[in-house]
Tab-separated table of C-alpha atoms and ligand atoms in Angstrom:
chain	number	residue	atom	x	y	z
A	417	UNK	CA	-100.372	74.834	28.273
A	418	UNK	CA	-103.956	74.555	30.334
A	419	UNK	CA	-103.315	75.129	33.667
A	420	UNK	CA	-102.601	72.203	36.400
A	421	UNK	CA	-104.442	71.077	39.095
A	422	UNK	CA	-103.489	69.701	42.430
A	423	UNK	CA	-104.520	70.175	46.329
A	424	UNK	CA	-102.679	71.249	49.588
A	425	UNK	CA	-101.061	68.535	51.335
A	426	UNK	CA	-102.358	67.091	54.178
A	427	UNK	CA	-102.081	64.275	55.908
A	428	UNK	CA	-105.427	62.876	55.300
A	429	UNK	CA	-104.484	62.251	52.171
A	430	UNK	CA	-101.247	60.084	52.434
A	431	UNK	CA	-103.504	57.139	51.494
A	432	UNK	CA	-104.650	58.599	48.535
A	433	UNK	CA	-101.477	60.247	46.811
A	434	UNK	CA	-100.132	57.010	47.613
A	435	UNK	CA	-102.183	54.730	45.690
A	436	UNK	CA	-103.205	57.695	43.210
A	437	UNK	CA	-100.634	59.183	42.450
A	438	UNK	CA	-102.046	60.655	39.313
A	439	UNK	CA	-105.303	62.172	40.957
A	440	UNK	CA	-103.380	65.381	41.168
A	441	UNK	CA	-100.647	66.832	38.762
A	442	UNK	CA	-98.654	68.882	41.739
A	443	UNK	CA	-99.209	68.572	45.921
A	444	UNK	CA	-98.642	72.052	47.584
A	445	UNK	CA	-96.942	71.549	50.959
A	446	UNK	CA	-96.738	74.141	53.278
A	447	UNK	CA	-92.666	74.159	54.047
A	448	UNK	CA	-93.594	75.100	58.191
A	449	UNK	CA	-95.125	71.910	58.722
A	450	UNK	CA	-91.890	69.730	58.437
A	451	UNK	CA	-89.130	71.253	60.918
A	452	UNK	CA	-89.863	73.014	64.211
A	453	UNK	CA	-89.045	76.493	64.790
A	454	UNK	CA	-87.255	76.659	67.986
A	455	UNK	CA	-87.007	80.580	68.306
A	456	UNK	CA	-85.026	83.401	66.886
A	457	UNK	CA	-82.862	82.722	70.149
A	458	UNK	CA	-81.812	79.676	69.448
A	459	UNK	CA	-78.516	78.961	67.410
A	460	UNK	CA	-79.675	75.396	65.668
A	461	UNK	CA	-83.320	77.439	65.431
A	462	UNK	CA	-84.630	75.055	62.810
A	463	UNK	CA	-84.841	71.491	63.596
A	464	UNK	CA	-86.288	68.997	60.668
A	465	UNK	CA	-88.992	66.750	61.671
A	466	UNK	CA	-87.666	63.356	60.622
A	467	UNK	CA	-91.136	62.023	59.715
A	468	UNK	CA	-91.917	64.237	58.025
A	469	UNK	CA	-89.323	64.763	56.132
A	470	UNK	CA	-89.134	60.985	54.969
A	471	UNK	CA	-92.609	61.573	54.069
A	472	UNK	CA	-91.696	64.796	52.261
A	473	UNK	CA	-89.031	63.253	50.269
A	474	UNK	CA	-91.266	60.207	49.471
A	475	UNK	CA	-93.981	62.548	47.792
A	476	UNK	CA	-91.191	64.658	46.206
A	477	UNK	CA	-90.013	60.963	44.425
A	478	UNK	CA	-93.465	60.574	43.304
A	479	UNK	CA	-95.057	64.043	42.831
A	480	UNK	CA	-94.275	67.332	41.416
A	481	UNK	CA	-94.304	69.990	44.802
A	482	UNK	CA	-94.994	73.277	45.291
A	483	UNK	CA	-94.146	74.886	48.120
A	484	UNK	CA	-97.149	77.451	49.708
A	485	UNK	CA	-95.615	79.291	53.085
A	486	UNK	CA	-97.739	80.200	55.914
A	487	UNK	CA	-94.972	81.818	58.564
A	488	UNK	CA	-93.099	85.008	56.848
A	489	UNK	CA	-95.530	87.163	57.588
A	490	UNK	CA	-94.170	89.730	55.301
A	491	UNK	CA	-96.375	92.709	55.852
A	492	UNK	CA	-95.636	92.575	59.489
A	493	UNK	CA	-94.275	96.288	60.186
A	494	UNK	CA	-92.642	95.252	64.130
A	495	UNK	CA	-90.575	92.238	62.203
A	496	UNK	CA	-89.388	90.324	59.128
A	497	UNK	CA	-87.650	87.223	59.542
A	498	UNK	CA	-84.807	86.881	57.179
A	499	UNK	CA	-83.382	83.472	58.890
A	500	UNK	CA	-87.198	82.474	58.016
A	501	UNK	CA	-86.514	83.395	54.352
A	502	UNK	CA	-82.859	81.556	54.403
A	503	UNK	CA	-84.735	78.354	55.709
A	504	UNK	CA	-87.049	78.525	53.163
A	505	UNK	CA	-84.652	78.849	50.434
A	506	UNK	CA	-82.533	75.515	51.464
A	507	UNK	CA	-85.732	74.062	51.445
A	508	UNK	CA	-85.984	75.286	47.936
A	509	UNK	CA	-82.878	74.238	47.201
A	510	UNK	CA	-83.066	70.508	48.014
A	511	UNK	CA	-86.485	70.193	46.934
A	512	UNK	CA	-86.564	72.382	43.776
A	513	UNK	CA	-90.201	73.202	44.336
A	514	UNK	CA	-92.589	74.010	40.866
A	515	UNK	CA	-92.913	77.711	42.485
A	516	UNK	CA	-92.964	78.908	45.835
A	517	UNK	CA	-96.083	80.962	47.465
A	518	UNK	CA	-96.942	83.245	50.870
A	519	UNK	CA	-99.120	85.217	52.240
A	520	UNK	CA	-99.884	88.905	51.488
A	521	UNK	CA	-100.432	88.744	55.401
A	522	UNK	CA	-99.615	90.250	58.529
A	523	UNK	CA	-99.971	87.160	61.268
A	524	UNK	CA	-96.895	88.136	63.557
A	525	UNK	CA	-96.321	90.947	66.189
A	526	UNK	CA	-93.436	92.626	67.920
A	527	UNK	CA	-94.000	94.780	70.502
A	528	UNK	CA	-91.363	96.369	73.443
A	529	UNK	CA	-93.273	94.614	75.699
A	530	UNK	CA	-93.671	91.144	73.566
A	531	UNK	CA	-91.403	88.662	71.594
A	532	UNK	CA	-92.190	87.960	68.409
A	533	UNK	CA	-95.613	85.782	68.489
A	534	UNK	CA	-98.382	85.000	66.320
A	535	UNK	CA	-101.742	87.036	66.209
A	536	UNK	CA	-104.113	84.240	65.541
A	537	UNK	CA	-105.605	86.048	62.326
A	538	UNK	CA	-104.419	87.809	59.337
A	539	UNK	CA	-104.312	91.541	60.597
A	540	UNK	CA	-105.987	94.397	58.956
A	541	UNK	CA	-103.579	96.163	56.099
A	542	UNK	CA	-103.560	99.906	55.305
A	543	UNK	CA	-102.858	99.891	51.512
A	544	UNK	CA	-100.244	102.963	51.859
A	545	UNK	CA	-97.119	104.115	50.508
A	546	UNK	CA	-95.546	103.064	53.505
A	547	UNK	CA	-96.899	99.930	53.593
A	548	UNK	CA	-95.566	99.500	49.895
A	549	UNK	CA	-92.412	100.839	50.113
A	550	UNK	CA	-91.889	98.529	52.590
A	551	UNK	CA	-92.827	95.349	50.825
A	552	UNK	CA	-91.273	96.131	47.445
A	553	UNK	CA	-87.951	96.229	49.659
A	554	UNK	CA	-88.742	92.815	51.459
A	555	UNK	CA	-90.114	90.819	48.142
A	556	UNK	CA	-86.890	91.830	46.339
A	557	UNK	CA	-84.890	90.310	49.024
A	558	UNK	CA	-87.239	87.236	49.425
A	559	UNK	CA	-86.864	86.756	45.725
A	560	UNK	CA	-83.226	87.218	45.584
A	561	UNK	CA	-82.806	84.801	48.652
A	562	UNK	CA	-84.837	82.331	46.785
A	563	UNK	CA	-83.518	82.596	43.259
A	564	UNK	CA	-87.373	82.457	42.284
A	565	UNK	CA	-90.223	85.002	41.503
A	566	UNK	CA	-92.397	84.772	44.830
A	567	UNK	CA	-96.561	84.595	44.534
A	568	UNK	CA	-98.126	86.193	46.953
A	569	UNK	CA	-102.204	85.565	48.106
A	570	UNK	CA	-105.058	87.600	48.794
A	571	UNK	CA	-106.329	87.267	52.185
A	572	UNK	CA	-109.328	87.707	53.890
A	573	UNK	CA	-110.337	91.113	55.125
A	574	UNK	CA	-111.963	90.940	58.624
A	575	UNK	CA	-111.906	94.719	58.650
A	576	UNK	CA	-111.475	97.268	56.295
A	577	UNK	CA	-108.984	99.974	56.689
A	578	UNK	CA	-110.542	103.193	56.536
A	579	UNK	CA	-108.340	106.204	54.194
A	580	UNK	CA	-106.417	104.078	52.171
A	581	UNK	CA	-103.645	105.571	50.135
A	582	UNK	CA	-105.082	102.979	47.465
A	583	UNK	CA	-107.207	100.210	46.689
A	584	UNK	CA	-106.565	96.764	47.627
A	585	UNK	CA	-105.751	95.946	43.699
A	586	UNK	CA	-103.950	98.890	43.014
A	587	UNK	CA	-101.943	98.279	45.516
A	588	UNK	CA	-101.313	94.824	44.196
A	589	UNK	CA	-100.780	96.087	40.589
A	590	UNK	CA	-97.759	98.480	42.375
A	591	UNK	CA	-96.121	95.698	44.067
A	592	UNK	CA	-96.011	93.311	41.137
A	593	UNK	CA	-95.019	96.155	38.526
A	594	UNK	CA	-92.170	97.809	40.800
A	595	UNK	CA	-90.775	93.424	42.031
A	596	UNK	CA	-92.270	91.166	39.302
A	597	UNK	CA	-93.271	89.216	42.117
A	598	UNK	CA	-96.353	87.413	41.078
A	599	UNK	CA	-100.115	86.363	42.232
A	600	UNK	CA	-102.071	83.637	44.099
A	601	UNK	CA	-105.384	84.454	43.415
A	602	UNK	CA	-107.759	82.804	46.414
A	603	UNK	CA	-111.076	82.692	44.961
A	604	UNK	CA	-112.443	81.902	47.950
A	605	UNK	CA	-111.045	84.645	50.097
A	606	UNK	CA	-112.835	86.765	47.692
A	607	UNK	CA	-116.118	84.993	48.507
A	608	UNK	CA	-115.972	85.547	51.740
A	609	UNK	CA	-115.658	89.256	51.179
A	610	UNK	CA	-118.307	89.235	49.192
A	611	UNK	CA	-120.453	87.532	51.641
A	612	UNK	CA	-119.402	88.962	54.505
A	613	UNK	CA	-118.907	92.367	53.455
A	614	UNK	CA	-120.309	93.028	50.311
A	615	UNK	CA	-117.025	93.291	48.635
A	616	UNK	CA	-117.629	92.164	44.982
A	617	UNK	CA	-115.098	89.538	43.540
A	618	UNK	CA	-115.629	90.651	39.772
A	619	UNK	CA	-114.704	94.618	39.997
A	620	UNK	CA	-111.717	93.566	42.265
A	621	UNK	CA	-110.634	90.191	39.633
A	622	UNK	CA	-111.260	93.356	36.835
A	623	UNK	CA	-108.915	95.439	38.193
A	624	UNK	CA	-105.635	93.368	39.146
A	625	UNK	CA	-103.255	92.859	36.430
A	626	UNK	CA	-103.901	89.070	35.703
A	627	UNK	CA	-100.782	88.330	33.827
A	628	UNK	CA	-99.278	87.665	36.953
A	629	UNK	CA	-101.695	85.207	38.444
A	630	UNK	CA	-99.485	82.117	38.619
A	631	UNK	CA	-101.675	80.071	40.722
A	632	UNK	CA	-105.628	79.948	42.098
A	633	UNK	CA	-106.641	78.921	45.111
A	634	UNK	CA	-110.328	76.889	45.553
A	635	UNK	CA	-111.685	76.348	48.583
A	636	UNK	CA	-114.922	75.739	51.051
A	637	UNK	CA	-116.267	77.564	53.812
A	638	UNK	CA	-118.921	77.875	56.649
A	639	UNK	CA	-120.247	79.847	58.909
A	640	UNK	CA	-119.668	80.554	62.424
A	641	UNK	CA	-121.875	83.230	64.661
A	642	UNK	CA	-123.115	84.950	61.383
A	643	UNK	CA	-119.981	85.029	59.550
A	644	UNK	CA	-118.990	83.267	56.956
A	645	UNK	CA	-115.193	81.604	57.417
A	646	UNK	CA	-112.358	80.989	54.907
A	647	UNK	CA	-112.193	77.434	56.988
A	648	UNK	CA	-111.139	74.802	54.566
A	649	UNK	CA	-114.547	73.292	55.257
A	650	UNK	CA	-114.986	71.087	52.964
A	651	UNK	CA	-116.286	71.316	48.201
A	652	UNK	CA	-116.222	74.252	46.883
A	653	UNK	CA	-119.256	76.624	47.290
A	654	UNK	CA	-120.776	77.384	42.679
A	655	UNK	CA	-119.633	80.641	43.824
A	656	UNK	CA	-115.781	79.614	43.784
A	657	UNK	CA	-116.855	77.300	40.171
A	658	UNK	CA	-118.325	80.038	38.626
A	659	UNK	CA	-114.905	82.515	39.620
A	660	UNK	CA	-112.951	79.717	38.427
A	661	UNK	CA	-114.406	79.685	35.096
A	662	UNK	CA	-114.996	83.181	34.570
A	663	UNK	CA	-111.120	84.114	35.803
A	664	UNK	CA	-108.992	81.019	34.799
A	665	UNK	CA	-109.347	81.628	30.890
A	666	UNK	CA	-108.250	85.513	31.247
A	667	UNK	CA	-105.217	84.445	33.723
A	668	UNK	CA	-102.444	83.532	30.318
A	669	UNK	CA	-99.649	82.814	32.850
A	670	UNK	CA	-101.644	80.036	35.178
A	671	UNK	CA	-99.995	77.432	36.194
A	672	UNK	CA	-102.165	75.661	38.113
A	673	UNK	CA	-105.144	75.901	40.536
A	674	UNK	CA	-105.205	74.133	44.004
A	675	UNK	CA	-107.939	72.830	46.157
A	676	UNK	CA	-107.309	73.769	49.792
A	677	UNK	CA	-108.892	71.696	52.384
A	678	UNK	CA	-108.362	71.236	56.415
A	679	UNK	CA	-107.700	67.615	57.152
A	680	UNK	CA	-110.108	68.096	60.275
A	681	UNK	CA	-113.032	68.255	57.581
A	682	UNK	CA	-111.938	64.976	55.944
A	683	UNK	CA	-113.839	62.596	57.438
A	684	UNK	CA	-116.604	64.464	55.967
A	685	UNK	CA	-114.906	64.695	52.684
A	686	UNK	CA	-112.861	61.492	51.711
A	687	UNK	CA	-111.262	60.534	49.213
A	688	UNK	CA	-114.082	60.577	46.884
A	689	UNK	CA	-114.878	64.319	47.800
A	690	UNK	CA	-111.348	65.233	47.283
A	691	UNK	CA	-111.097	63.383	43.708
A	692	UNK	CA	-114.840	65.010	43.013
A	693	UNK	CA	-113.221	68.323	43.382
A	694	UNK	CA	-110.214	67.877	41.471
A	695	UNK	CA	-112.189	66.547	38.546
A	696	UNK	CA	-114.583	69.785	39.059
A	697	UNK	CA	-111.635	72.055	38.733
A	698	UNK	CA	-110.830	70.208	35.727
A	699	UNK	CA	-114.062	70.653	34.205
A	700	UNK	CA	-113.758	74.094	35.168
A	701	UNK	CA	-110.525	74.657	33.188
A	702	UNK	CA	-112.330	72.779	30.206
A	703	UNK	CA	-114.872	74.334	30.205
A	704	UNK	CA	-114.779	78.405	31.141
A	705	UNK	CA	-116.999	80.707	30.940
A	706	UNK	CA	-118.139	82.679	27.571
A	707	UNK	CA	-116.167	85.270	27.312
A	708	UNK	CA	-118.503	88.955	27.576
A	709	UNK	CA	-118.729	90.950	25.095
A	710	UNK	CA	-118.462	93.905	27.410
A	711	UNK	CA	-115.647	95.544	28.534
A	712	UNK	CA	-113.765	93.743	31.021
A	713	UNK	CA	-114.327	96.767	33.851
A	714	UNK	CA	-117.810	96.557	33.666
A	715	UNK	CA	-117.776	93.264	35.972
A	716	UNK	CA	-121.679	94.536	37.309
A	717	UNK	CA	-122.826	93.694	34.003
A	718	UNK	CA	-121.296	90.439	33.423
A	719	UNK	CA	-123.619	87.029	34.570
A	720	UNK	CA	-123.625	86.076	37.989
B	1127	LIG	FE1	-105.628	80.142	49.977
Protein backbone atom coordinates (compact mmCIF):
# COMPACT_ATOMS: atom_id res chain seq x y z
CA UNK A 1 0.00 0.00 0.00
CA UNK A 2 1.62 3.64 -1.13
CA UNK A 3 2.57 5.32 1.72
CA UNK A 4 0.24 8.03 3.66
CA UNK A 5 0.53 11.44 4.07
CA UNK A 6 -0.38 13.77 6.84
CA UNK A 7 1.26 16.86 8.89
CA UNK A 8 2.16 17.57 12.61
CA UNK A 9 -0.55 18.98 14.55
CA UNK A 10 -0.72 22.31 15.38
CA UNK A 11 -2.99 24.54 16.34
CA UNK A 12 -3.02 26.68 13.35
CA UNK A 13 -4.61 24.23 11.75
CA UNK A 14 -7.78 23.43 13.87
CA UNK A 15 -9.70 25.36 11.18
CA UNK A 16 -8.55 23.37 8.54
CA UNK A 17 -8.71 19.62 9.83
CA UNK A 18 -11.97 20.76 10.84
CA UNK A 19 -13.59 21.61 7.71
CA UNK A 20 -11.05 19.24 5.72
CA UNK A 21 -10.91 16.57 7.23
CA UNK A 22 -9.68 14.61 4.29
CA UNK A 23 -6.68 17.01 3.38
CA UNK A 24 -4.54 14.67 5.37
CA UNK A 25 -4.85 10.79 5.85
CA UNK A 26 -3.20 10.80 9.63
CA UNK A 27 -2.38 14.14 12.10
CA UNK A 28 0.84 13.48 14.19
CA UNK A 29 0.41 15.02 17.65
CA UNK A 30 3.12 15.40 19.80
CA UNK A 31 1.67 13.53 23.20
CA UNK A 32 3.74 16.53 25.57
CA UNK A 33 1.62 19.15 24.37
CA UNK A 34 -1.68 17.98 26.11
CA UNK A 35 -0.92 17.42 30.01
CA UNK A 36 1.63 19.38 32.05
CA UNK A 37 4.53 17.82 33.56
CA UNK A 38 4.62 18.90 37.07
CA UNK A 39 8.09 17.31 38.07
CA UNK A 40 9.51 13.97 38.91
CA UNK A 41 8.72 15.24 42.59
CA UNK A 42 5.44 15.43 42.37
CA UNK A 43 3.05 12.40 43.17
CA UNK A 44 -0.03 13.39 40.59
CA UNK A 45 3.21 14.50 38.18
CA UNK A 46 1.06 14.47 35.07
CA UNK A 47 -1.87 16.65 34.92
CA UNK A 48 -4.12 16.54 31.48
CA UNK A 49 -4.83 19.78 29.93
CA UNK A 50 -8.61 19.72 29.61
CA UNK A 51 -8.60 21.69 26.33
CA UNK A 52 -6.66 20.05 24.96
CA UNK A 53 -7.62 17.00 25.55
CA UNK A 54 -11.31 17.69 24.29
CA UNK A 55 -9.58 18.86 21.31
CA UNK A 56 -7.45 15.71 21.20
CA UNK A 57 -10.31 13.42 21.45
CA UNK A 58 -12.29 15.48 18.85
CA UNK A 59 -9.46 14.92 16.14
CA UNK A 60 -9.03 11.29 17.33
CA UNK A 61 -13.17 10.94 16.35
CA UNK A 62 -12.37 12.36 13.08
CA UNK A 63 -8.73 11.50 12.17
CA UNK A 64 -6.40 8.67 12.25
CA UNK A 65 -3.32 9.89 14.99
CA UNK A 66 -0.01 9.24 15.35
CA UNK A 67 1.68 10.00 18.16
CA UNK A 68 5.50 11.77 17.55
CA UNK A 69 7.23 12.42 21.25
CA UNK A 70 9.48 15.23 21.86
CA UNK A 71 10.36 14.74 25.90
CA UNK A 72 12.10 11.11 26.52
CA UNK A 73 15.15 12.13 25.65
CA UNK A 74 16.42 8.67 25.42
CA UNK A 75 20.08 9.07 24.71
CA UNK A 76 20.42 11.20 27.73
CA UNK A 77 23.33 9.31 29.75
CA UNK A 78 22.57 11.51 33.47
CA UNK A 79 18.65 10.25 33.12
CA UNK A 80 15.83 8.24 31.53
CA UNK A 81 12.45 8.83 32.56
CA UNK A 82 10.51 5.67 32.87
CA UNK A 83 7.26 7.46 34.53
CA UNK A 84 7.72 9.53 31.08
CA UNK A 85 7.50 6.21 29.17
CA UNK A 86 4.40 4.88 31.49
CA UNK A 87 2.57 8.24 30.58
CA UNK A 88 3.12 7.77 27.21
CA UNK A 89 1.88 4.34 27.05
CA UNK A 90 -1.73 5.23 28.74
CA UNK A 91 -1.74 7.71 26.26
CA UNK A 92 -1.28 4.92 23.83
CA UNK A 93 -3.61 3.03 25.35
CA UNK A 94 -6.70 5.29 25.20
CA UNK A 95 -5.83 6.68 22.00
CA UNK A 96 -4.50 3.62 20.09
CA UNK A 97 -2.20 5.80 18.05
CA UNK A 98 -1.24 4.46 14.08
CA UNK A 99 2.53 4.20 15.55
CA UNK A 100 4.31 6.03 18.03
CA UNK A 101 7.74 8.11 17.28
CA UNK A 102 10.83 9.99 19.39
CA UNK A 103 13.74 11.38 19.12
CA UNK A 104 17.18 9.74 18.63
CA UNK A 105 18.07 12.83 20.93
CA UNK A 106 19.74 13.87 23.91
CA UNK A 107 17.70 17.27 25.08
CA UNK A 108 17.81 16.63 28.99
CA UNK A 109 20.63 16.92 31.65
CA UNK A 110 21.33 15.70 35.14
CA UNK A 111 24.02 16.90 36.87
CA UNK A 112 24.99 16.70 41.01
CA UNK A 113 24.66 20.13 40.96
CA UNK A 114 21.28 20.36 38.66
CA UNK A 115 17.75 18.73 38.51
CA UNK A 116 16.77 17.29 35.63
CA UNK A 117 16.22 20.28 32.95
CA UNK A 118 16.18 20.74 29.37
CA UNK A 119 19.32 21.77 27.25
CA UNK A 120 17.64 23.89 24.68
CA UNK A 121 19.18 21.78 21.68
CA UNK A 122 19.66 18.28 20.72
CA UNK A 123 23.21 17.50 22.24
CA UNK A 124 26.09 16.14 20.37
CA UNK A 125 26.10 12.01 20.35
CA UNK A 126 29.27 9.86 20.39
CA UNK A 127 28.18 6.84 18.25
CA UNK A 128 29.95 4.24 20.80
CA UNK A 129 29.44 0.98 22.24
CA UNK A 130 28.49 2.57 25.27
CA UNK A 131 26.26 4.76 23.89
CA UNK A 132 24.57 1.61 22.20
CA UNK A 133 24.55 -0.66 24.77
CA UNK A 134 22.79 1.72 26.50
CA UNK A 135 19.96 2.41 24.13
CA UNK A 136 19.33 -1.17 22.99
CA UNK A 137 18.55 -1.63 26.88
CA UNK A 138 16.20 1.52 27.05
CA UNK A 139 14.28 0.89 23.47
CA UNK A 140 13.51 -2.68 24.64
CA UNK A 141 11.91 -1.35 27.68
CA UNK A 142 10.19 1.61 25.83
CA UNK A 143 8.84 -0.96 23.45
CA UNK A 144 7.77 -3.39 25.98
CA UNK A 145 6.08 -0.49 28.03
CA UNK A 146 4.30 0.46 24.93
CA UNK A 147 3.28 -2.86 23.45
CA UNK A 148 4.50 -1.21 20.04
CA UNK A 149 7.75 -1.16 17.89
CA UNK A 150 9.11 2.51 18.63
CA UNK A 151 10.56 4.83 15.47
CA UNK A 152 13.12 6.73 16.30
CA UNK A 153 14.43 10.19 14.13
CA UNK A 154 17.54 11.47 12.92
CA UNK A 155 18.45 14.70 14.33
CA UNK A 156 20.40 17.45 13.47
CA UNK A 157 24.10 17.45 14.14
CA UNK A 158 25.33 20.88 15.40
CA UNK A 159 28.68 19.26 16.04
CA UNK A 160 30.29 16.31 15.10
CA UNK A 161 31.79 13.97 17.55
CA UNK A 162 35.26 13.41 16.84
CA UNK A 163 36.57 9.22 17.23
CA UNK A 164 33.48 7.60 16.85
CA UNK A 165 33.28 3.94 17.62
CA UNK A 166 30.99 4.04 14.35
CA UNK A 167 29.21 5.93 11.89
CA UNK A 168 26.07 7.66 12.46
CA UNK A 169 24.20 4.82 10.18
CA UNK A 170 25.96 2.05 11.43
CA UNK A 171 25.13 2.85 14.48
CA UNK A 172 21.52 3.04 13.48
CA UNK A 173 21.68 -0.30 11.54
CA UNK A 174 22.98 -1.85 15.28
CA UNK A 175 20.19 -0.47 17.17
CA UNK A 176 17.41 -1.54 14.85
CA UNK A 177 19.00 -5.13 14.17
CA UNK A 178 19.81 -5.94 18.01
CA UNK A 179 15.59 -4.04 19.17
CA UNK A 180 13.61 -4.09 15.87
CA UNK A 181 12.86 -0.73 16.82
CA UNK A 182 12.27 1.13 13.66
CA UNK A 183 13.08 4.58 11.65
CA UNK A 184 11.83 8.17 11.15
CA UNK A 185 13.74 9.29 8.47
CA UNK A 186 13.85 13.46 8.63
CA UNK A 187 14.77 14.45 5.27
CA UNK A 188 15.24 17.65 6.26
CA UNK A 189 17.57 17.14 9.15
CA UNK A 190 19.68 15.63 6.56
CA UNK A 191 19.59 18.88 4.54
CA UNK A 192 20.70 20.78 6.97
CA UNK A 193 23.76 18.64 7.37
CA UNK A 194 24.39 18.83 4.13
CA UNK A 195 24.24 22.50 4.06
CA UNK A 196 25.69 23.25 7.00
CA UNK A 197 28.31 20.79 7.15
CA UNK A 198 28.81 19.17 4.08
CA UNK A 199 27.38 15.97 5.27
CA UNK A 200 25.86 14.29 2.14
CA UNK A 201 22.20 12.92 2.51
CA UNK A 202 22.62 10.16 -0.31
CA UNK A 203 25.84 8.09 1.11
CA UNK A 204 24.17 8.35 4.63
CA UNK A 205 20.18 7.33 3.04
CA UNK A 206 22.67 4.43 1.15
CA UNK A 207 23.87 3.10 4.06
CA UNK A 208 20.91 2.71 6.71
CA UNK A 209 18.93 -0.34 6.42
CA UNK A 210 15.66 1.15 4.87
CA UNK A 211 13.36 -1.66 5.65
CA UNK A 212 12.81 -0.11 8.77
CA UNK A 213 11.90 3.38 7.73
CA UNK A 214 8.29 3.52 8.93
CA UNK A 215 7.78 7.12 8.53
CA UNK A 216 9.55 10.44 6.69
CA UNK A 217 9.66 13.55 7.91
CA UNK A 218 9.42 16.88 5.31
CA UNK A 219 10.11 20.00 6.37
CA UNK A 220 11.38 23.86 5.71
CA UNK A 221 14.12 25.77 6.97
CA UNK A 222 16.06 29.16 7.12
CA UNK A 223 18.82 30.65 8.06
CA UNK A 224 19.95 32.44 11.01
CA UNK A 225 23.68 34.14 11.43
CA UNK A 226 25.03 31.88 8.55
CA UNK A 227 23.47 28.74 9.49
CA UNK A 228 20.96 27.12 8.11
CA UNK A 229 18.05 25.91 10.85
CA UNK A 230 15.84 22.78 11.01
CA UNK A 231 13.03 25.63 12.02
CA UNK A 232 9.76 24.46 10.67
CA UNK A 233 9.92 27.58 8.52
CA UNK A 234 7.66 27.19 6.28
CA UNK A 235 7.39 24.57 2.09
CA UNK A 236 9.71 22.38 1.68
CA UNK A 237 13.13 23.43 0.19
CA UNK A 238 13.46 20.82 -3.96
CA UNK A 239 16.14 19.56 -1.86
CA UNK A 240 13.67 17.71 0.67
CA UNK A 241 11.29 16.83 -2.95
CA UNK A 242 14.00 15.46 -4.64
CA UNK A 243 15.04 13.09 -1.16
CA UNK A 244 11.51 12.31 -1.05
CA UNK A 245 11.38 10.88 -4.39
CA UNK A 246 14.62 9.38 -4.63
CA UNK A 247 14.16 7.56 -0.90
CA UNK A 248 10.33 6.93 -0.58
CA UNK A 249 10.21 4.19 -3.45
CA UNK A 250 13.31 2.14 -1.83
CA UNK A 251 11.65 2.52 1.86
CA UNK A 252 9.02 -1.07 1.31
CA UNK A 253 7.78 -0.66 4.92
CA UNK A 254 6.59 3.30 4.70
CA UNK A 255 3.81 4.14 6.16
CA UNK A 256 3.50 7.48 5.70
CA UNK A 257 5.42 10.80 5.32
CA UNK A 258 4.59 13.98 7.41
CA UNK A 259 4.97 17.62 6.78
CA UNK A 260 6.31 19.36 9.89
CA UNK A 261 5.63 22.95 10.26
CA UNK A 262 5.85 25.62 13.35
CA UNK A 263 2.51 27.27 13.77
CA UNK A 264 4.55 30.64 14.32
CA UNK A 265 5.31 30.43 10.42
CA UNK A 266 1.60 30.05 9.55
CA UNK A 267 0.55 33.21 8.88
CA UNK A 268 3.02 33.02 6.20
CA UNK A 269 1.86 29.66 5.15
CA UNK A 270 -2.02 29.15 5.42
CA UNK A 271 -4.03 26.90 4.66
CA UNK A 272 -3.35 26.93 1.07
CA UNK A 273 0.50 26.44 1.72
CA UNK A 274 -0.21 23.62 3.99
CA UNK A 275 -2.70 21.80 1.40
CA UNK A 276 0.11 22.82 -1.46
CA UNK A 277 2.49 20.72 0.44
CA UNK A 278 0.49 17.83 1.16
CA UNK A 279 -0.52 17.54 -2.46
CA UNK A 280 3.44 17.92 -3.29
CA UNK A 281 4.22 15.00 -1.09
CA UNK A 282 1.62 13.24 -2.90
CA UNK A 283 3.00 13.90 -6.16
CA UNK A 284 6.14 12.92 -4.74
CA UNK A 285 4.94 9.42 -3.76
CA UNK A 286 3.37 9.22 -7.39
CA UNK A 287 5.77 10.05 -8.93
CA UNK A 288 9.56 8.92 -7.59
CA UNK A 289 12.46 9.10 -8.94
CA UNK A 290 13.98 6.61 -11.77
CA UNK A 291 15.45 4.18 -10.16
CA UNK A 292 19.73 4.16 -11.05
CA UNK A 293 21.08 1.74 -12.63
CA UNK A 294 24.09 1.92 -10.37
CA UNK A 295 24.66 0.35 -7.36
CA UNK A 296 22.81 1.72 -4.59
CA UNK A 297 26.32 2.72 -2.55
CA UNK A 298 27.50 4.73 -5.16
CA UNK A 299 25.03 7.70 -4.05
CA UNK A 300 28.00 10.37 -5.67
CA UNK A 301 27.02 9.12 -8.90
CA UNK A 302 23.39 9.20 -8.73
CA UNK A 303 21.52 12.81 -10.09
CA UNK A 304 21.38 15.57 -7.87
FE1 LIG B 1 11.36 15.79 12.19
Amino acid sequence: MAARVGVLFNGSLVDLVRARPDAADFLSVIPERFWQDLGRDRGERFVPLPDEVALLDELASHHRLVAHGVGLSIASGSTFDIDHVKQLAKWHRRYRFGWISEHLSAVRVQTEVTADHHAGLALPLPWDHDLLEMLCERVGRVQDMLGTRLLLENGVVHTPVPDCDMSEEDFVNALVRRTGCGLLLDLHNLHVNAVNLGIGPDLYIDRLDLDAVGEMHVAGGNRLFGAYLDSHAGACPAEVWRLLRRTAPRCRNLAGVTFEFHESYFPGLGEAGVLKELDRMRAALARPEAPSCRSPNSSALLPT
